[in-house]
Coordinates of C-alpha atoms in Angstrom, one line a residue:
Chain A
M1 CA -11.6 16.8 -8.5
G2 CA -8.9 17.2 -6.0
S3 CA -5.2 17.2 -6.5
T4 CA -4.0 15.2 -9.6
N5 CA -0.9 13.1 -9.8
S6 CA 2.2 14.7 -11.3
T7 CA 2.2 12.0 -14.0
L8 CA -1.2 13.1 -15.2
L9 CA 0.1 16.7 -15.4
K10 CA 2.8 15.6 -17.8
I11 CA 0.3 14.4 -20.3
P12 CA -1.0 17.3 -22.5
N13 CA -4.7 17.9 -22.6
V14 CA -5.4 15.0 -20.3
E15 CA -8.7 16.5 -19.0
V16 CA -10.1 16.6 -22.5
L17 CA -8.9 13.1 -23.1
M18 CA -10.6 11.8 -19.9
Q19 CA -13.8 13.5 -20.8
E20 CA -13.9 12.2 -24.4
T21 CA -13.0 8.7 -23.5
G22 CA -14.5 8.3 -20.1
F23 CA -11.4 6.7 -18.6
S24 CA -10.6 7.5 -15.0
P25 CA -7.3 9.1 -14.0
A26 CA -6.0 5.8 -12.7
H27 CA -6.8 4.2 -16.1
I28 CA -5.0 7.0 -18.0
I29 CA -1.9 6.6 -15.8
R30 CA -1.9 2.9 -16.4
L31 CA -2.4 3.3 -20.1
H32 CA 0.4 5.9 -20.2
D33 CA 2.7 3.4 -18.5
R34 CA 1.7 0.8 -21.1
F35 CA 2.3 3.3 -23.9
K36 CA 5.8 4.0 -22.6
A37 CA 6.5 0.3 -22.2
L38 CA 5.5 -0.3 -25.8
D39 CA 7.4 2.7 -27.0
K40 CA 10.8 1.0 -26.5
E41 CA 12.8 3.7 -28.1
G42 CA 11.2 6.5 -26.2
R43 CA 10.1 8.5 -29.3
G44 CA 6.8 9.6 -27.8
H45 CA 4.7 7.8 -30.4
L46 CA 4.2 4.2 -31.5
C47 CA 4.8 2.7 -35.0
P48 CA 3.5 -0.5 -36.4
Q49 CA 6.7 -2.4 -35.4
D50 CA 6.1 -1.5 -31.7
F51 CA 2.7 -3.2 -31.9
G52 CA 4.2 -6.1 -33.8
A53 CA 6.6 -6.7 -31.0
I54 CA 3.7 -7.8 -28.8
K55 CA 3.9 -11.5 -29.0
E56 CA 0.3 -12.4 -28.3
L57 CA -0.8 -10.0 -30.9
A58 CA 1.6 -11.5 -33.5
M59 CA -0.1 -14.8 -32.8
N60 CA -3.6 -13.4 -33.4
P61 CA -5.0 -14.3 -36.9
I62 CA -6.3 -10.8 -37.4
G63 CA -3.4 -9.2 -35.5
D64 CA -2.2 -7.0 -38.3
R65 CA -5.8 -5.7 -39.0
I66 CA -6.1 -4.7 -35.4
I67 CA -2.8 -2.9 -35.6
G68 CA -4.0 -1.2 -38.8
A69 CA -7.0 0.1 -36.9
F70 CA -4.7 2.3 -34.9
F71 CA -3.2 4.1 -37.8
S72 CA -5.2 6.4 -40.0
P73 CA -4.5 6.0 -43.7
G74 CA -1.1 7.3 -44.6
K75 CA 0.1 7.9 -41.0
E76 CA 2.8 5.7 -39.5
M77 CA 2.7 7.1 -36.0
V78 CA 0.2 6.9 -33.1
D79 CA 0.4 9.4 -30.3
F80 CA -0.9 8.7 -26.8
H81 CA -4.2 10.5 -27.4
T82 CA -5.1 8.4 -30.5
F83 CA -3.9 5.3 -28.6
V84 CA -6.3 6.0 -25.7
K85 CA -9.2 7.0 -28.0
I86 CA -9.0 3.7 -29.9
L87 CA -8.8 1.7 -26.7
A88 CA -11.8 3.6 -25.4
H89 CA -13.9 1.8 -27.9
F90 CA -13.5 -1.2 -25.7
R91 CA -14.8 0.3 -22.5
P92 CA -17.9 -1.3 -21.3
V93 CA -21.0 0.7 -22.0
D94 CA -22.0 3.0 -19.1
K95 CA -25.5 1.9 -18.4
D96 CA -25.9 4.4 -15.6
R97 CA -25.0 7.4 -17.6
P98 CA -28.1 9.4 -18.5
K99 CA -28.4 10.1 -22.2
E100 CA -28.2 13.8 -22.9
P101 CA -30.0 14.7 -26.0
N102 CA -27.4 16.9 -27.6
S103 CA -24.2 15.3 -26.4
P104 CA -21.9 13.8 -29.0
E105 CA -22.0 10.0 -29.3
L106 CA -19.7 8.2 -26.8
I107 CA -16.7 6.4 -28.2
N108 CA -17.8 3.2 -26.6
S109 CA -21.4 3.2 -27.8
R110 CA -22.7 0.1 -29.4
S111 CA -22.7 1.8 -32.8
N112 CA -19.1 2.8 -32.5
K113 CA -18.0 -0.6 -31.4
L114 CA -19.7 -2.0 -34.5
K115 CA -18.0 0.6 -36.6
F116 CA -14.6 -0.5 -35.2
A117 CA -15.4 -4.2 -36.0
F118 CA -16.7 -3.2 -39.5
Q119 CA -13.4 -1.5 -40.4
L120 CA -11.6 -4.7 -39.6
Y121 CA -13.4 -6.2 -42.5
D122 CA -13.5 -3.1 -44.8
Q123 CA -9.9 -2.5 -45.4
D124 CA -10.3 -0.2 -48.4
K125 CA -12.7 1.9 -46.3
D126 CA -15.3 2.2 -49.0
G127 CA -18.2 1.6 -46.6
K128 CA -18.9 -1.9 -47.9
I129 CA -17.5 -5.4 -47.2
S130 CA -17.1 -6.9 -50.6
R131 CA -16.9 -10.6 -51.2
D132 CA -13.2 -10.3 -51.7
E133 CA -12.7 -8.6 -48.4
L134 CA -14.7 -11.2 -46.7
L135 CA -12.7 -13.9 -48.3
K136 CA -9.5 -12.2 -47.0
V137 CA -10.7 -12.2 -43.5
L138 CA -11.8 -15.8 -43.6
R139 CA -8.4 -16.8 -45.0
A140 CA -6.7 -14.9 -42.2
M141 CA -8.8 -16.6 -39.5
L142 CA -8.6 -20.1 -41.0
G143 CA -5.2 -20.1 -42.6
M144 CA -4.3 -23.2 -44.6
Q145 CA -6.7 -25.4 -42.7
V146 CA -9.5 -25.1 -45.3
T147 CA -9.7 -25.3 -49.1
E148 CA -10.5 -22.4 -51.3
E149 CA -13.9 -23.9 -52.2
Q150 CA -14.8 -24.2 -48.5
L151 CA -13.9 -20.6 -48.0
E152 CA -15.9 -19.5 -51.0
S153 CA -19.0 -21.4 -49.9
I154 CA -18.7 -19.8 -46.4
A155 CA -18.4 -16.3 -48.0
D156 CA -21.3 -16.9 -50.3
R157 CA -23.6 -18.1 -47.6
T158 CA -22.7 -15.1 -45.3
I159 CA -23.3 -12.6 -48.0
Q160 CA -26.5 -14.3 -49.0
E161 CA -27.8 -14.1 -45.5
A162 CA -26.7 -10.5 -44.7
D163 CA -26.9 -8.7 -48.0
L164 CA -30.4 -7.3 -48.2
D165 CA -30.2 -4.9 -51.1
R166 CA -28.5 -7.6 -53.3
D167 CA -25.5 -5.6 -54.3
D168 CA -23.1 -8.5 -53.4
A169 CA -21.6 -6.5 -50.6
I170 CA -22.4 -5.9 -47.0
S171 CA -22.9 -2.3 -46.0
F172 CA -22.6 -1.0 -42.5
E173 CA -26.3 -1.0 -42.0
E174 CA -26.6 -4.6 -43.2
F175 CA -23.7 -5.5 -40.9
R176 CA -25.5 -3.8 -38.0
K177 CA -28.7 -5.6 -38.8
S178 CA -27.2 -9.0 -39.0
L179 CA -25.7 -8.5 -35.6
E180 CA -28.9 -7.3 -33.9
K181 CA -29.1 -10.1 -31.5
V182 CA -25.5 -10.3 -30.5
N183 CA -24.5 -8.8 -27.2
I184 CA -22.0 -6.3 -28.6
D185 CA -21.3 -4.8 -25.3
H186 CA -20.1 -8.1 -23.9
K187 CA -18.2 -9.2 -26.9
M188 CA -16.4 -6.0 -27.7
S189 CA -15.6 -4.8 -24.2
I190 CA -12.7 -5.2 -21.9
R191 CA -13.1 -5.1 -18.2
F192 CA -10.7 -2.4 -17.0
L193 CA -9.9 -2.9 -13.3
R194 CA -10.6 0.0 -10.9
Chain B
M1 CA 41.1 38.6 -11.6
G2 CA 44.1 36.2 -11.8
P3 CA 45.8 36.9 -8.6
F4 CA 42.5 37.3 -6.8
M5 CA 41.2 33.9 -7.7
S6 CA 44.4 31.9 -7.3
P7 CA 44.6 31.9 -3.4
F8 CA 41.1 30.6 -3.3
N9 CA 41.8 28.1 -6.0
N10 CA 44.8 26.9 -4.1
L11 CA 42.9 26.6 -0.9
L12 CA 40.2 24.7 -2.6
C13 CA 42.6 22.3 -4.3
M14 CA 44.4 21.7 -1.0
L15 CA 41.2 21.0 0.8
L16 CA 40.0 18.6 -1.9
G17 CA 43.4 16.9 -2.0
I18 CA 43.5 16.4 1.7
S19 CA 40.0 15.1 2.0
F20 CA 40.6 12.8 -0.9
T21 CA 43.8 11.4 0.6
V22 CA 42.1 10.9 4.0
W23 CA 39.2 9.2 2.3
F24 CA 41.5 6.9 0.3
T25 CA 43.6 5.9 3.2
L26 CA 40.5 5.1 5.2
L27 CA 39.2 3.1 2.3
L28 CA 42.4 1.2 1.9
V29 CA 42.5 0.3 5.6
F30 CA 38.9 -0.8 5.4
I31 CA 39.7 -2.9 2.3
I32 CA 42.8 -4.6 3.6
V33 CA 41.3 -5.5 6.9
P34 CA 38.2 -7.2 5.5
A35 CA 40.2 -8.9 2.8
I36 CA 42.3 -10.6 5.5
F37 CA 39.7 -11.6 7.9
G38 CA 36.7 -11.5 5.6
L39 CA 33.4 -10.0 6.5
S40 CA 31.9 -12.6 8.8
F41 CA 28.5 -13.9 8.1
G42 CA 27.0 -12.4 11.2
I43 CA 27.9 -8.8 10.2
R44 CA 26.3 -9.3 6.8
R45 CA 23.0 -10.6 8.2
L46 CA 23.0 -7.7 10.7
Y47 CA 23.5 -5.3 7.8
M48 CA 20.6 -6.9 6.0
K49 CA 18.3 -6.6 9.0
T50 CA 19.3 -2.9 9.5
L51 CA 18.6 -2.1 5.8
L52 CA 15.2 -3.7 6.0
K53 CA 14.3 -1.7 9.0
V54 CA 15.4 1.5 7.3
F55 CA 13.4 0.7 4.2
E56 CA 10.3 0.1 6.3
W57 CA 10.7 3.4 8.0
A58 CA 11.2 5.1 4.7
T59 CA 8.1 3.6 3.3
V60 CA 6.0 4.5 6.3
R61 CA 7.3 8.1 6.0
M62 CA 6.4 8.2 2.4
E63 CA 2.9 6.9 3.0
R64 CA 2.3 9.4 5.8
G65 CA 3.6 12.2 3.5
A66 CA 1.5 11.0 0.6
K67 CA -1.6 10.9 2.8
E68 CA -1.0 14.5 3.9
K69 CA -0.7 15.7 0.3
K70 CA -3.2 13.3 -1.1
H71 CA -0.8 12.1 -3.8
L72 CA -1.3 8.9 -5.6
L73 CA 1.6 7.0 -4.1
Y74 CA 1.7 3.5 -5.5
K75 CA 0.9 2.5 -9.0
P76 CA -2.7 1.5 -8.7
Y77 CA -2.3 -2.2 -9.4
S78 CA 0.5 -4.0 -7.6
L79 CA 0.0 -7.1 -9.7
N80 CA 0.8 -5.2 -12.9
S81 CA -2.6 -5.9 -14.5
I82 CA -4.8 -3.3 -15.8
I83 CA -7.6 -5.4 -17.2
A84 CA -9.4 -8.6 -16.1
K85 CA -8.9 -11.0 -18.9
E86 CA -11.8 -13.2 -19.7
P87 CA -10.8 -16.8 -19.2
T88 CA -13.2 -18.1 -21.9
S89 CA -11.7 -20.1 -24.7
L90 CA -12.5 -19.7 -28.4
E91 CA -14.9 -22.6 -28.4
E92 CA -17.0 -21.3 -25.5
E93 CA -17.3 -17.9 -27.0
L94 CA -18.3 -19.1 -30.4
K95 CA -20.9 -21.4 -28.9
E96 CA -22.4 -18.5 -27.1
I97 CA -22.6 -16.4 -30.2
R98 CA -24.2 -19.3 -32.1
R99 CA -26.9 -19.7 -29.4
N100 CA -27.8 -16.0 -29.8
C101 CA -27.8 -16.2 -33.6
S102 CA -29.7 -19.4 -33.9
S103 CA -32.5 -18.0 -31.8
R104 CA -32.7 -15.2 -34.4
E105 CA -32.9 -17.7 -37.2
L106 CA -35.6 -19.8 -35.6
D107 CA -37.7 -16.6 -35.3
G108 CA -38.1 -16.9 -39.1
S109 CA -35.6 -15.5 -41.6
A110 CA -36.8 -16.5 -45.0
S111 CA -33.5 -16.6 -46.9
T112 CA -32.0 -19.9 -45.8
T113 CA -33.2 -23.0 -47.4
T114 CA -31.8 -25.5 -44.9
S115 CA -32.4 -24.3 -41.4
P116 CA -29.4 -25.0 -39.3
S117 CA -29.8 -26.8 -36.0
P118 CA -29.3 -24.7 -32.8
S119 CA -25.9 -26.1 -32.2
S120 CA -24.5 -25.7 -35.7
S121 CA -21.3 -23.8 -36.0
E122 CA -21.4 -21.7 -39.1
F123 CA -19.2 -18.7 -39.7
E124 CA -20.7 -15.6 -38.3
M125 CA -19.4 -12.1 -38.8
S126 CA -19.3 -11.7 -35.1
D127 CA -16.6 -14.4 -34.9
T128 CA -14.0 -11.8 -35.4
F129 CA -15.1 -10.1 -32.2
Y130 CA -13.4 -12.8 -30.2
F131 CA -10.1 -12.3 -32.0
C132 CA -10.5 -8.6 -31.9
R133 CA -11.0 -8.5 -28.2
R134 CA -8.2 -10.8 -27.6
G135 CA -5.9 -8.7 -29.7
I136 CA -6.9 -5.5 -27.9
E137 CA -6.4 -7.2 -24.6
S138 CA -2.9 -8.1 -25.5
I139 CA -2.2 -4.6 -26.6
V140 CA -3.2 -3.3 -23.2
D141 CA -1.6 -6.0 -21.2
D142 CA 0.5 -9.1 -22.2
E143 CA 2.3 -11.7 -20.2
V144 CA 5.5 -11.8 -22.2
T145 CA 6.4 -8.1 -22.1
K146 CA 5.8 -8.2 -18.3
C147 CA 8.4 -11.0 -18.0
F148 CA 11.1 -8.7 -19.5
T149 CA 10.4 -5.6 -17.4
A150 CA 11.8 -5.4 -13.9
E151 CA 9.4 -6.3 -11.1
E152 CA 7.7 -3.4 -9.4
L153 CA 8.3 -3.0 -5.7
E154 CA 5.7 -2.1 -3.2
S155 CA 8.1 -0.3 -0.9
W156 CA 11.0 1.8 -1.9
N157 CA 14.5 0.7 -1.2
L158 CA 16.1 4.1 -1.5
L159 CA 17.5 3.3 -4.9
T160 CA 16.2 5.9 -7.4
R161 CA 16.2 3.2 -10.0
S162 CA 13.3 1.4 -8.5
N163 CA 11.5 4.6 -7.7
N164 CA 9.0 5.4 -10.4
N165 CA 6.2 7.0 -8.6
F166 CA 7.6 8.3 -5.3
N167 CA 8.1 11.9 -5.1
H168 CA 10.0 14.0 -2.6
I169 CA 8.0 13.8 0.6
S170 CA 10.1 15.0 3.4
T171 CA 13.6 16.5 4.0
R172 CA 14.5 13.7 6.4
L173 CA 13.9 11.2 3.7
T174 CA 16.0 13.1 1.2
V175 CA 18.8 13.3 3.7
L176 CA 18.6 9.6 4.3
W177 CA 18.6 9.1 0.6
G178 CA 21.6 11.4 0.2
L179 CA 23.4 9.5 2.9
G180 CA 22.6 6.3 1.1
V181 CA 24.1 7.6 -2.1
V182 CA 27.2 8.7 -0.4
I183 CA 27.6 5.4 1.3
R184 CA 26.9 3.4 -1.8
Y185 CA 29.0 5.3 -4.3
G186 CA 31.7 6.4 -2.0
F187 CA 32.2 3.4 0.1
L188 CA 30.6 0.2 -1.2
L189 CA 31.4 0.8 -4.8
P190 CA 35.2 1.4 -4.5
L191 CA 35.3 -1.5 -2.0
R192 CA 33.8 -3.7 -4.6
M193 CA 35.8 -2.4 -7.5
K194 CA 39.0 -3.2 -5.7
N195 CA 37.8 -6.6 -4.7
F196 CA 36.4 -7.4 -8.1
L197 CA 39.6 -6.8 -10.0
S198 CA 41.8 -8.9 -7.7
E199 CA 43.0 -12.2 -9.2
K200 CA 42.6 -15.4 -7.3
V201 CA 42.2 -19.0 -8.2
H202 CA 38.8 -20.4 -9.2
L203 CA 36.7 -20.9 -6.1
M204 CA 38.4 -18.2 -4.1
C205 CA 37.8 -15.8 -7.0
Y206 CA 34.1 -16.5 -6.9
R207 CA 33.9 -16.3 -3.2
I208 CA 35.5 -12.9 -3.3
C209 CA 33.0 -11.8 -5.9
V210 CA 30.2 -13.0 -3.7
R211 CA 31.6 -11.0 -0.8
A212 CA 32.2 -8.1 -3.2
L213 CA 28.6 -7.9 -4.1
T214 CA 27.6 -8.3 -0.5
A215 CA 25.7 -11.3 -1.6
I216 CA 23.9 -13.0 1.2
I217 CA 23.1 -16.4 -0.2
T218 CA 21.2 -19.1 1.5
Y219 CA 21.8 -22.5 0.2
H220 CA 19.1 -25.1 0.8
H221 CA 19.4 -28.8 0.6
S222 CA 23.2 -28.9 -0.1
E223 CA 22.9 -32.7 0.0
N224 CA 21.5 -32.5 -3.5
K225 CA 24.5 -30.6 -4.9
P226 CA 25.4 -31.6 -8.5
K227 CA 28.0 -34.4 -8.9
N228 CA 30.5 -35.1 -11.6
G229 CA 29.2 -36.3 -14.9
G230 CA 25.8 -34.6 -14.4
I231 CA 24.1 -31.5 -15.7
C232 CA 23.0 -28.7 -13.5
V233 CA 20.1 -26.7 -14.8
A234 CA 18.9 -23.5 -13.2
N235 CA 16.6 -20.6 -14.0
H236 CA 18.4 -17.5 -15.3
T237 CA 18.1 -13.9 -14.1
S238 CA 21.5 -12.4 -14.4
P239 CA 25.1 -13.3 -15.0
I240 CA 25.5 -13.2 -11.2
D241 CA 23.7 -16.5 -11.1
V242 CA 26.9 -18.1 -12.3
I243 CA 29.0 -16.5 -9.6
I244 CA 26.5 -17.5 -7.0
L245 CA 26.4 -21.1 -8.0
A246 CA 30.1 -21.4 -8.7
S247 CA 31.1 -20.1 -5.3
D248 CA 29.5 -23.1 -3.8
G249 CA 30.8 -25.8 -6.1
C250 CA 32.9 -26.3 -9.2
Y251 CA 31.2 -26.3 -12.6
A252 CA 32.0 -26.4 -16.2
M253 CA 30.3 -23.6 -17.9
V254 CA 28.5 -23.7 -21.2
G255 CA 27.6 -20.5 -22.8
Q256 CA 27.9 -18.0 -25.5
I257 CA 31.1 -16.1 -26.1
H258 CA 30.5 -12.5 -25.3
G259 CA 32.7 -9.6 -26.4
G260 CA 34.1 -6.9 -24.1
L261 CA 34.3 -7.4 -20.4
M262 CA 32.4 -10.6 -20.3
G263 CA 34.6 -12.1 -22.9
L264 CA 37.7 -11.2 -20.9
I265 CA 36.3 -13.0 -17.9
Q266 CA 35.4 -16.0 -19.9
R267 CA 38.8 -16.4 -21.5
S268 CA 40.5 -16.2 -18.1
M269 CA 38.1 -18.8 -16.7
V270 CA 38.9 -21.2 -19.4
K271 CA 42.6 -21.3 -18.4
A272 CA 41.6 -22.5 -14.9
C273 CA 39.1 -25.2 -15.8
P274 CA 37.8 -26.8 -19.0
H275 CA 34.7 -24.9 -20.0
I276 CA 32.7 -25.1 -23.1
W277 CA 32.2 -21.8 -24.9
F278 CA 30.3 -21.4 -28.1
E279 CA 29.9 -18.8 -30.8
R280 CA 26.2 -18.0 -31.1
S281 CA 26.3 -19.2 -34.7
E282 CA 27.6 -22.5 -33.6
V283 CA 24.8 -22.8 -31.2
K284 CA 22.5 -23.1 -34.1
D285 CA 24.2 -26.4 -35.0
R286 CA 22.5 -28.4 -32.3
H287 CA 24.2 -31.6 -33.1
L288 CA 27.6 -30.2 -32.6
V289 CA 26.6 -28.7 -29.3
A290 CA 25.0 -31.9 -28.2
K291 CA 28.0 -33.9 -29.2
R292 CA 30.4 -31.7 -27.2
L293 CA 28.2 -31.8 -24.2
S294 CA 27.7 -35.5 -24.2
N295 CA 31.4 -36.1 -24.6
H296 CA 32.0 -33.9 -21.5
V297 CA 29.4 -35.7 -19.5
K298 CA 30.6 -39.2 -20.3
D299 CA 33.9 -38.4 -18.7
K300 CA 33.1 -39.0 -15.0
S301 CA 36.1 -37.0 -13.9
K302 CA 34.9 -33.9 -15.5
L303 CA 32.9 -31.3 -13.5
P304 CA 29.2 -31.1 -13.8
I305 CA 28.0 -28.8 -16.6
L306 CA 26.1 -25.7 -15.6
I307 CA 23.3 -24.8 -18.1
F308 CA 20.6 -22.2 -18.1
P309 CA 18.0 -23.7 -20.4
E310 CA 15.8 -20.7 -20.7
G311 CA 18.5 -19.2 -23.0
T312 CA 18.2 -15.7 -21.7
C313 CA 17.7 -13.6 -18.6
I314 CA 14.2 -13.5 -17.2
N315 CA 13.1 -11.1 -14.6
N316 CA 12.8 -13.6 -11.8
T317 CA 9.1 -13.7 -11.4
S318 CA 8.5 -16.6 -13.7
V319 CA 10.3 -19.4 -15.5
M320 CA 10.0 -19.5 -19.3
M321 CA 10.2 -22.5 -21.6
F322 CA 13.3 -24.6 -21.3
K323 CA 15.2 -25.4 -24.5
K324 CA 15.2 -29.1 -24.8
G325 CA 18.8 -29.5 -26.0
S326 CA 20.3 -30.1 -22.6
F327 CA 17.6 -32.6 -21.7
E328 CA 18.3 -34.8 -24.7
I329 CA 21.8 -35.8 -23.6
G330 CA 20.6 -38.4 -21.3
S331 CA 22.6 -37.9 -18.1
T332 CA 21.3 -37.0 -14.7
V333 CA 19.9 -33.6 -14.3
Y334 CA 20.3 -31.6 -11.1
P335 CA 17.8 -28.8 -11.0
V336 CA 18.6 -25.7 -9.0
A337 CA 16.2 -22.9 -8.3
I338 CA 17.5 -19.4 -7.7
K339 CA 15.3 -16.6 -6.3
Y340 CA 16.5 -13.1 -5.7
D341 CA 15.0 -10.9 -3.0
P342 CA 14.2 -7.8 -5.0
R343 CA 14.0 -5.5 -2.0
F344 CA 17.8 -5.1 -1.9
G345 CA 18.6 -4.6 -5.5
E346 CA 17.0 -5.6 -8.8
A347 CA 19.2 -8.4 -10.2
F348 CA 17.5 -8.8 -13.5
W349 CA 19.7 -8.0 -16.5
N350 CA 17.6 -6.6 -19.4
S351 CA 20.3 -7.0 -22.0
S352 CA 18.3 -5.1 -24.6
K353 CA 18.3 -2.1 -22.4
F354 CA 21.6 -2.1 -20.5
G355 CA 25.0 -3.2 -21.5
M356 CA 27.2 -5.3 -19.3
V357 CA 29.3 -2.6 -17.7
N358 CA 26.2 -0.5 -16.9
Y359 CA 24.6 -3.5 -15.4
L360 CA 27.6 -4.4 -13.3
L361 CA 27.8 -0.8 -12.0
R362 CA 24.2 -1.0 -11.0
M363 CA 24.8 -4.3 -9.3
M364 CA 27.8 -3.1 -7.4
S365 CA 26.1 0.0 -6.1
S366 CA 23.0 -1.7 -4.9
W367 CA 22.6 -2.4 -1.2
A368 CA 23.2 -6.1 -1.4
I369 CA 22.3 -9.1 -3.4
V370 CA 20.1 -11.4 -1.3
C371 CA 19.1 -14.7 -2.8
S372 CA 18.1 -18.2 -2.0
V373 CA 19.4 -21.2 -3.8
W374 CA 17.6 -24.5 -3.6
Y375 CA 19.3 -27.7 -4.8
L376 CA 16.5 -30.0 -5.9
P377 CA 16.9 -33.8 -5.9
P378 CA 18.3 -35.2 -9.2
M379 CA 15.9 -36.1 -12.0
S380 CA 16.4 -38.3 -15.0
R381 CA 14.4 -38.9 -18.1
Q382 CA 11.8 -41.6 -17.6
E383 CA 10.6 -44.3 -19.9
G384 CA 8.3 -43.0 -22.6
E385 CA 9.1 -39.4 -21.9
D386 CA 10.5 -37.2 -24.6
A387 CA 13.0 -34.5 -24.1
M388 CA 10.4 -31.7 -24.1
Q389 CA 8.2 -33.4 -21.5
F390 CA 11.2 -34.0 -19.3
A391 CA 12.3 -30.4 -19.7
N392 CA 8.8 -29.2 -18.7
R393 CA 8.8 -31.5 -15.7
V394 CA 12.1 -30.0 -14.5
K395 CA 10.9 -26.5 -15.2
A396 CA 7.8 -27.2 -13.1
A397 CA 9.9 -28.4 -10.2
I398 CA 12.1 -25.4 -10.3
A399 CA 9.2 -23.0 -10.6
R400 CA 7.4 -24.6 -7.7
Q401 CA 10.5 -24.5 -5.4
G402 CA 11.4 -20.9 -6.2
G403 CA 7.8 -19.6 -6.0
L404 CA 8.0 -18.5 -9.7
V405 CA 5.3 -18.6 -12.3
D406 CA 5.6 -21.5 -14.7
L407 CA 5.1 -20.2 -18.2
L408 CA 4.8 -21.9 -21.5
W409 CA 6.3 -19.0 -23.4
D410 CA 9.7 -19.3 -25.1
G411 CA 12.4 -17.1 -23.7
G412 CA 13.6 -16.6 -27.2
L413 CA 10.6 -14.2 -27.6
K414 CA 12.8 -11.6 -25.9
R415 CA 14.7 -11.2 -29.1
G416 CA 13.0 -13.1 -31.9
K417 CA 9.7 -13.0 -33.6
V418 CA 6.8 -15.3 -32.8
K419 CA 6.9 -18.5 -34.8
D420 CA 4.1 -18.9 -37.3
T421 CA 3.2 -22.2 -35.7
F422 CA 1.5 -20.3 -32.9
K423 CA -0.8 -18.5 -35.3
E424 CA -1.5 -21.8 -37.0
E425 CA -2.6 -23.3 -33.8
Q426 CA -5.3 -20.6 -33.5
Q427 CA -6.3 -21.1 -37.1
K428 CA -6.5 -24.8 -36.6
L429 CA -8.7 -24.5 -33.6
Y430 CA -11.1 -22.1 -35.3
S431 CA -11.3 -24.2 -38.5
K432 CA -12.1 -27.3 -36.5
I433 CA -15.1 -25.6 -35.1
L434 CA -16.3 -24.4 -38.5
V435 CA -15.3 -26.9 -41.0
G436 CA -16.0 -29.9 -38.8
T437 CA -19.7 -29.2 -38.9
Q438 CA -19.6 -28.5 -42.7
E439 CA -18.6 -32.1 -43.3
V440 CA -21.5 -33.3 -41.2
R441 CA -23.9 -31.1 -43.3
S442 CA -22.6 -32.3 -46.6
R443 CA -23.0 -35.9 -45.5
S444 CA -26.6 -35.4 -44.5

């Protein structure tokens, strides 16, 4: 692979990280700079407040859910590895990469992207989107612009359409099925520049 | 050990003492002479040209060295962007998703009783994808944080501060760098310290400061210089902006009272000329501020007021939202654009990172402060224009002249939280798309 930059060497286990996530060395360096810029106090890890300081994110209706996706339950810190792994979900799918039969699933596979989106809804992580959780997301995205009744009717309709086993909740499989025709790769990918 | 060490000690002390004395005498001579005659303009420009040539040579050496060792020399993206942000809006995205999903529904899903038309906008679970992607994009790269980090340079100006990625390439370069350090800290810094602390009257004081910082300022369009009874507005990068403007004309300052060194300077300035200083808490009472300002402006004999409407220091690549207070007063506004040349020293003051003294130290040990000041033709509020629109018009003019990016973001975001109104805007937009159609459905 040739000589690597000294910044890369400062990051522990960077080879493993690159292999797991598929980011190039240049991307890793850039993300590392970004990580350091966000980590204003130089602690080596990020906490929810560091994410909250990003103004565009604070403006996002589901901003705090996105932030929550970075932190595993109970943890209040995100190290660089976790940061990169989560962002790896948004790498575009490598169409040219041949599928090896026994290789572990890529972080940025269609299925994993869907799982990421699913957890934005399923905050209690029970594997189902309950009517209540759906209402919460709707409320977050629409704010005070709609009435409670309108929200409930939207939620009812959505569950009616997607809930195939009639348990009044949307499981991951039902979620996946309802999004069959959506171009997930396009909607849930970010174009990282070379 | 005692008697063995002492002759060496003595010798060492003597040597140090002698060299120090010689150094100091030389320095004094070099200070007094320039103070009397002043560094002439020609010399400073020559200095600047020489510096530039040296930087170019240094960069070429670095590039050559980097090629030999196959190092990654520059940060990969000189424009500071790591991702290509999709320019599509919320509406466009949602329409696309609808088109996809409606084709699914027309294929025959039995559950719905009323089949929605292809262009209907119902909530889809994939709507969150748009917000999610936007959110992740902003985590990776956002405009506001970029405003508040110093600009990256493509070449290296031999100041370690601006060197993030350049490693030691050759001995010659290190020697040059070492020489640079010696010159800057041993020569330029004491020179400037001495000059900085001298007391002179108003204009002369600022002129000395300008010389002290080896500021090479080019004033454009001096015919548009602010007149009495007007308000001068400028974009803000550092406290040095004040010095630069004030050395070319007399202004009444408006600003927040600082503690420490700044406060001392402010208090001494008030004695010379009527300035308007505020406590930050007073600033919140906008009526009081506006009243004081308009009283000052009405008096035609008073100096023009100098205001920085962004409210905080920005890193000189863009202009942030102007606070409308100064534009409500109703007098003529004289816009001024200030652009620093970052090759000679990063003038931006990141007050959350560095204190005042630290910043001054950095400033004084830079190579030079090179900047351009453009005096723009006076503007006043037009019929039917409110203060905010007027402020934006002035901001656009300043941004255009200075070659800066005109941003809608509020400079207050440096310190404060995002107002909820921004989030509401997003929510409103989304609900319009959804709920608007719902009403149509209920009617039919």
